[in-house]
Coordinates of C-alpha atoms in Angstrom, one line a residue:
M352 CA -117.5 1.1 -0.1
A353 CA -115.7 -0.7 -2.8
L354 CA -114.1 -4.1 -2.7
I355 CA -110.5 -4.5 -4.0
S356 CA -109.5 -8.1 -4.6
T357 CA -106.7 -10.0 -6.3
Q358 CA -106.3 -13.5 -7.8
N359 CA -110.0 -14.4 -7.3
D360 CA -109.7 -17.5 -9.4
R361 CA -106.9 -18.9 -7.2
T362 CA -109.1 -20.6 -4.6
D363 CA -106.1 -22.8 -3.8
L364 CA -104.4 -19.9 -2.2
P365 CA -105.0 -18.7 1.3
L366 CA -107.2 -15.5 1.7
V367 CA -105.9 -12.3 3.3
V368 CA -108.5 -9.7 4.3
M369 CA -108.2 -6.1 5.2
P370 CA -111.6 -5.3 6.7
S371 CA -111.0 -1.6 7.2
I372 CA -108.6 1.0 5.8
I373 CA -108.4 4.8 5.5
E374 CA -108.8 6.1 2.0
S375 CA -105.3 7.6 1.8
M376 CA -103.7 4.1 2.4
V377 CA -105.5 2.4 -0.4
Q378 CA -103.0 3.3 -3.2
P379 CA -99.9 2.4 -1.2
F380 CA -101.4 -1.0 -0.5
R381 CA -102.3 -1.5 -4.2
E382 CA -98.7 -0.9 -5.1
A383 CA -97.5 -3.4 -2.5
L384 CA -99.9 -6.3 -3.4
P385 CA -97.8 -7.8 -6.2
L386 CA -95.5 -9.1 -3.4
L387 CA -98.3 -11.6 -2.7
H388 CA -98.7 -12.9 -6.2
D389 CA -99.0 -16.7 -6.3
I390 CA -98.8 -16.6 -2.5
A391 CA -102.2 -15.4 -1.3
R392 CA -105.5 -13.9 -2.5
V393 CA -106.3 -10.5 -1.1
R394 CA -109.6 -8.8 -0.3
I395 CA -109.6 -5.1 0.8
Y396 CA -112.7 -3.2 1.9
D397 CA -111.8 0.4 1.3
D398 CA -113.8 2.1 4.1
A399 CA -112.6 2.8 7.7
T400 CA -115.3 1.0 9.7
L401 CA -114.7 0.4 13.4
D402 CA -117.9 -1.7 13.8
G403 CA -116.8 -5.0 15.3
D404 CA -119.6 -7.0 13.8
V405 CA -118.9 -5.7 10.3
I406 CA -115.2 -6.5 10.7
V407 CA -115.9 -10.0 11.8
D408 CA -118.3 -10.6 8.9
R409 CA -115.8 -9.4 6.4
C410 CA -113.1 -11.7 7.8
A411 CA -115.4 -14.7 7.9
D412 CA -113.3 -16.9 5.6
A413 CA -109.9 -15.2 6.1
D414 CA -106.7 -17.1 6.8
A415 CA -104.9 -13.8 7.6
V416 CA -106.2 -10.4 8.6
M417 CA -104.4 -7.1 8.2
V418 CA -105.2 -4.9 11.2
I419 CA -105.1 -1.2 10.8
G420 CA -107.0 1.3 13.0
F421 CA -109.2 -1.1 14.9
H422 CA -108.7 -3.1 18.1
V423 CA -109.0 -6.9 18.0
D424 CA -110.9 -7.1 21.4
D425 CA -111.5 -10.4 23.2
S426 CA -114.9 -10.9 21.5
M427 CA -113.5 -10.3 18.0
F428 CA -110.5 -12.4 18.7
D429 CA -112.7 -15.4 19.9
R430 CA -114.9 -15.1 16.8
L431 CA -111.9 -15.0 14.4
S432 CA -109.5 -17.4 16.1
D433 CA -111.1 -20.6 14.8
H434 CA -109.9 -19.8 11.2
V435 CA -107.5 -16.9 11.2
R436 CA -103.9 -18.0 11.4
C437 CA -102.1 -14.7 11.3
F438 CA -102.8 -11.1 12.3
S439 CA -100.6 -8.6 10.6
F440 CA -100.8 -5.3 12.5
G441 CA -100.1 -2.0 10.9
G442 CA -98.1 -0.4 13.7
T443 CA -95.3 -1.0 16.2
G444 CA -97.2 -1.1 19.5
V445 CA -99.2 -4.2 18.7
A446 CA -99.8 -5.2 22.3
S447 CA -102.3 -2.3 22.6
Y448 CA -104.4 -3.8 19.8
I449 CA -104.1 -7.6 20.0
D450 CA -103.8 -9.8 23.1
L451 CA -100.5 -11.4 22.4
S452 CA -100.8 -14.0 25.2
R453 CA -104.1 -15.2 23.7
A454 CA -102.5 -15.4 20.3
R455 CA -99.7 -17.6 21.7
E456 CA -102.2 -19.8 23.4
R457 CA -104.1 -20.3 20.2
G458 CA -101.0 -20.7 18.0
I459 CA -101.9 -17.6 15.9
A460 CA -99.0 -15.7 14.4
V461 CA -98.9 -11.9 15.0
T462 CA -96.6 -9.5 13.0
N463 CA -96.1 -5.8 13.3
V464 CA -94.2 -3.1 11.4
V465 CA -91.1 -1.2 12.6
R466 CA -89.2 2.0 11.8
Y467 CA -91.8 2.8 9.2
G468 CA -92.7 6.3 10.3
D469 CA -89.9 7.6 12.6
H470 CA -89.8 11.0 11.0
A471 CA -93.6 11.2 10.6
V472 CA -94.1 10.8 14.4
A473 CA -91.1 13.0 15.2
E474 CA -92.6 15.8 13.0
H475 CA -96.0 15.4 14.6
T476 CA -94.3 15.6 18.0
F477 CA -92.8 18.9 17.1
A478 CA -96.1 20.1 15.6
L479 CA -97.7 19.6 19.0
I480 CA -94.8 21.3 20.7
M481 CA -95.0 24.3 18.3
E482 CA -98.8 24.6 18.7
L483 CA -98.4 24.7 22.5
S484 CA -95.5 27.1 22.4
R485 CA -96.6 29.4 19.5
R486 CA -100.4 28.6 19.4
V487 CA -100.7 29.1 15.6
G488 CA -104.0 27.3 15.4
R489 CA -105.6 29.5 18.0
L490 CA -104.1 32.6 16.5
D491 CA -105.5 31.6 13.1
A492 CA -109.0 31.3 14.7
I493 CA -108.6 34.7 16.4
V494 CA -107.7 36.5 13.1
K495 CA -110.5 34.8 11.2
S496 CA -113.0 35.8 13.9
G497 CA -112.1 39.5 13.3
R498 CA -109.9 40.0 16.3
W499 CA -106.3 41.3 16.4
D500 CA -105.4 41.0 20.0
G501 CA -103.1 37.9 19.6
L502 CA -101.5 35.6 22.2
D503 CA -98.1 35.4 23.8
G504 CA -95.7 32.6 22.8
I505 CA -93.2 30.5 24.6
S506 CA -89.6 30.4 23.4
L507 CA -88.0 27.0 22.7
Y508 CA -84.5 28.4 22.1
G509 CA -82.3 27.7 25.1
R510 CA -84.9 25.5 26.8
T511 CA -84.4 21.8 27.8
L512 CA -86.1 18.9 26.1
G513 CA -86.4 15.7 28.0
L514 CA -86.9 12.5 25.9
I515 CA -88.3 9.4 27.6
G516 CA -87.0 6.6 25.4
F517 CA -84.4 6.9 22.7
G518 CA -85.3 4.8 19.7
G519 CA -85.5 6.0 16.1
I520 CA -88.4 8.5 16.7
A521 CA -86.8 10.1 19.7
Q522 CA -83.5 10.4 17.9
A523 CA -85.2 12.2 15.1
V524 CA -86.9 14.5 17.7
A525 CA -83.5 15.2 19.3
D526 CA -82.0 16.2 15.9
M527 CA -84.9 18.6 15.3
A528 CA -84.5 20.1 18.8
T529 CA -80.9 20.9 18.0
G530 CA -82.1 23.1 15.1
F531 CA -84.3 25.0 17.6
G532 CA -81.3 25.6 19.9
M533 CA -82.6 23.3 22.6
S534 CA -80.5 21.1 24.8
T535 CA -81.7 17.5 25.1
L536 CA -81.7 15.1 28.1
V537 CA -82.5 11.4 27.5
W538 CA -83.7 8.7 29.8
N539 CA -83.8 5.1 28.5
S540 CA -83.3 1.8 30.2
H541 CA -80.9 0.6 27.4
L542 CA -79.0 3.6 26.2
H543 CA -76.1 3.2 23.8
E544 CA -73.2 5.6 24.2
E545 CA -72.8 5.8 20.4
A546 CA -76.4 7.1 20.0
V547 CA -75.9 9.7 22.8
A548 CA -72.8 11.0 21.1
A549 CA -74.2 11.0 17.6
H550 CA -77.3 13.0 18.5
H551 CA -75.6 15.4 21.0
V552 CA -77.8 14.5 24.0
T553 CA -77.1 14.1 27.7
A554 CA -78.1 10.8 29.4
V555 CA -79.9 11.0 32.7
D556 CA -80.1 7.9 34.9
D557 CA -83.2 8.9 36.9
L558 CA -86.6 9.4 35.2
G559 CA -87.9 11.7 37.9
E560 CA -84.8 13.9 37.6
L561 CA -85.3 14.1 33.8
L562 CA -88.9 15.2 34.2
H563 CA -88.0 17.8 36.8
R564 CA -85.3 19.4 34.6
S565 CA -87.3 19.4 31.4
D566 CA -89.1 22.4 29.9
V567 CA -90.6 20.0 27.3
A568 CA -91.0 16.3 28.2
S569 CA -91.7 14.0 25.3
I570 CA -92.6 10.3 25.6
H571 CA -91.2 7.8 23.0
L572 CA -91.3 4.4 24.7
P573 CA -92.6 1.3 22.9
L574 CA -95.3 -0.6 24.8
T575 CA -94.0 -3.9 26.2
D576 CA -94.5 -5.8 29.4
S577 CA -91.6 -3.9 31.0
T578 CA -92.7 -0.4 30.0
T579 CA -96.4 -0.8 30.8
G580 CA -97.1 1.8 33.6
I581 CA -93.4 2.6 33.9
I582 CA -94.1 6.4 34.2
T583 CA -95.9 6.7 37.6
A584 CA -97.9 9.4 39.3
D585 CA -94.8 10.0 41.5
H586 CA -92.7 10.7 38.4
L587 CA -95.3 13.2 37.1
E588 CA -95.2 15.0 40.4
R589 CA -91.7 16.0 39.5
L590 CA -92.9 18.1 36.5
R591 CA -92.6 21.8 37.1
P592 CA -95.6 24.1 36.4
G593 CA -95.6 25.3 32.8
T594 CA -93.8 22.2 31.5
I595 CA -95.0 21.0 28.0
V596 CA -95.8 17.3 28.0
V597 CA -96.1 15.4 24.7
N598 CA -97.1 11.8 24.2
T599 CA -97.0 10.3 20.7
A600 CA -96.1 6.8 21.9
R601 CA -98.6 4.9 23.9
A602 CA -100.9 6.0 26.7
E603 CA -100.3 2.7 28.5
V604 CA -96.7 3.4 29.3
I605 CA -98.1 5.8 32.0
E606 CA -99.7 4.6 35.2
P607 CA -103.5 4.4 34.5
G608 CA -105.2 7.7 35.2
A609 CA -102.0 9.4 36.4
L610 CA -101.6 11.8 33.6
T611 CA -105.2 12.9 33.5
R612 CA -105.1 13.6 37.3
R613 CA -101.9 15.6 36.8
L614 CA -103.3 17.6 33.9
L615 CA -106.5 18.4 35.7
R616 CA -104.5 20.6 38.1
G617 CA -104.2 23.0 35.2
D618 CA -100.5 23.9 35.6
L619 CA -99.1 22.0 32.6
L620 CA -99.4 22.2 28.9
A621 CA -99.8 19.0 27.0
G622 CA -100.0 17.6 23.4
L623 CA -101.5 14.1 23.3
D624 CA -101.9 11.8 20.3
V625 CA -102.6 8.6 22.2
F626 CA -105.1 7.8 24.9
D627 CA -106.1 5.1 27.4
H628 CA -109.4 4.6 25.4
E629 CA -109.5 5.1 21.7
P630 CA -111.6 6.7 20.2
L631 CA -111.5 9.2 23.1
P632 CA -114.9 9.0 24.9
L633 CA -117.1 12.1 24.6
D634 CA -117.2 12.4 28.4
D635 CA -113.4 12.1 28.9
P636 CA -112.2 14.9 31.2
L637 CA -109.2 15.5 28.9
R638 CA -111.6 17.2 26.5
S639 CA -112.3 20.0 28.8
V640 CA -108.8 20.6 30.3
P641 CA -107.4 24.0 29.3
G642 CA -103.9 24.3 27.8
I643 CA -103.8 20.9 26.0
V644 CA -104.0 19.9 22.4
L645 CA -105.5 16.6 21.4
T646 CA -105.0 14.7 18.1
P647 CA -106.7 11.4 17.1
H648 CA -103.7 9.0 17.1
V649 CA -102.5 10.3 13.7
A650 CA -98.8 11.0 14.3
W651 CA -97.8 8.1 12.1
R652 CA -100.0 9.2 9.2
D653 CA -98.1 10.7 6.2
D654 CA -97.4 9.7 2.7
E655 CA -93.9 8.2 3.3
A656 CA -95.0 6.2 6.3
Y657 CA -98.0 4.8 4.4
R658 CA -95.7 3.4 1.7
A659 CA -93.2 1.9 4.2
L660 CA -96.0 0.4 6.4
S661 CA -97.8 -1.1 3.4
V662 CA -94.7 -2.9 2.2
Q663 CA -93.9 -4.3 5.6
I664 CA -97.4 -5.6 6.3
V665 CA -97.5 -7.4 2.9
R666 CA -94.0 -8.7 3.3
A667 CA -94.9 -10.1 6.8
I668 CA -97.9 -12.0 5.4
A669 CA -95.9 -13.3 2.4
A670 CA -93.2 -14.5 4.8
F671 CA -95.8 -16.3 7.0
F672 CA -97.4 -18.2 4.1
T673 CA -94.0 -19.2 2.7
G674 CA -92.7 -20.5 6.0
S675 CA -90.3 -17.7 6.9
A676 CA -90.5 -14.9 9.4
F677 CA -90.6 -11.1 9.0
N678 CA -91.4 -8.7 11.8
R679 CA -92.8 -11.7 13.7
V680 CA -94.0 -10.8 17.2
V681 CA -95.8 -14.1 18.1

């Protein structure tokens, strides 16, 4: 572990700490740090620890904390809230990682980042769809093991894609689906006619109907108070056997336990990048369900997204300490 720090002699400036970071994000953050010159000192620990005690120790004298990859659970929040004035979260669905109501009660600012990785997540969504339909990863393993029997694929051409939510990520997925010759249905509580026309999709008023008509159903809802648990077990019952289900959004938008129970019946295919508990516990039943592909919440991770995310986090902190607001959630 190496420590990256800036303006160490400026003890008059507030301190910003990033207690954990993945290696590939270090350089994009280095490039963004000049935005905090004469505004705040920065201390970055360049390892990706998830140890809560280590994270708290590293943030012991921080005025602001950059949160990437770890959850600020209640214990950590209580231990940091007496001196941290701002949490800057490196993602959009901040409610999954920081208790926003507690932050409001304590007067602690929370920021997030937006539209930083729309194409990254959209591409990962299609990577999951392609793995489930063409099974390239499994075919690679078969050939390398010395076999030549192969596996059958599932055509996407002419099939129906159902998108739950229609923000920037879903719109990018819709455009990709057009290239595959798919037709696209969309359900969203606030759907703009201009977006429907621009992306050549068909709006569906009923979520259950969309799920029933879809050959591939992909979830792209942000996590808010109104979307938590919005997809129910009854909705999932409308899925036809053989449907591909993809979630690169948030697990919490589905009724707790409902998706696992539906997948355990073994008649669906699924690609999941997000889970109720992360990291996914070793005894989670999803690990043993056939016909599903699991990835460790990495849909957002690519080089372009890292650069956009880094700049937004640093800009949000600069705005906080200079008395303005940027991507402010609380």
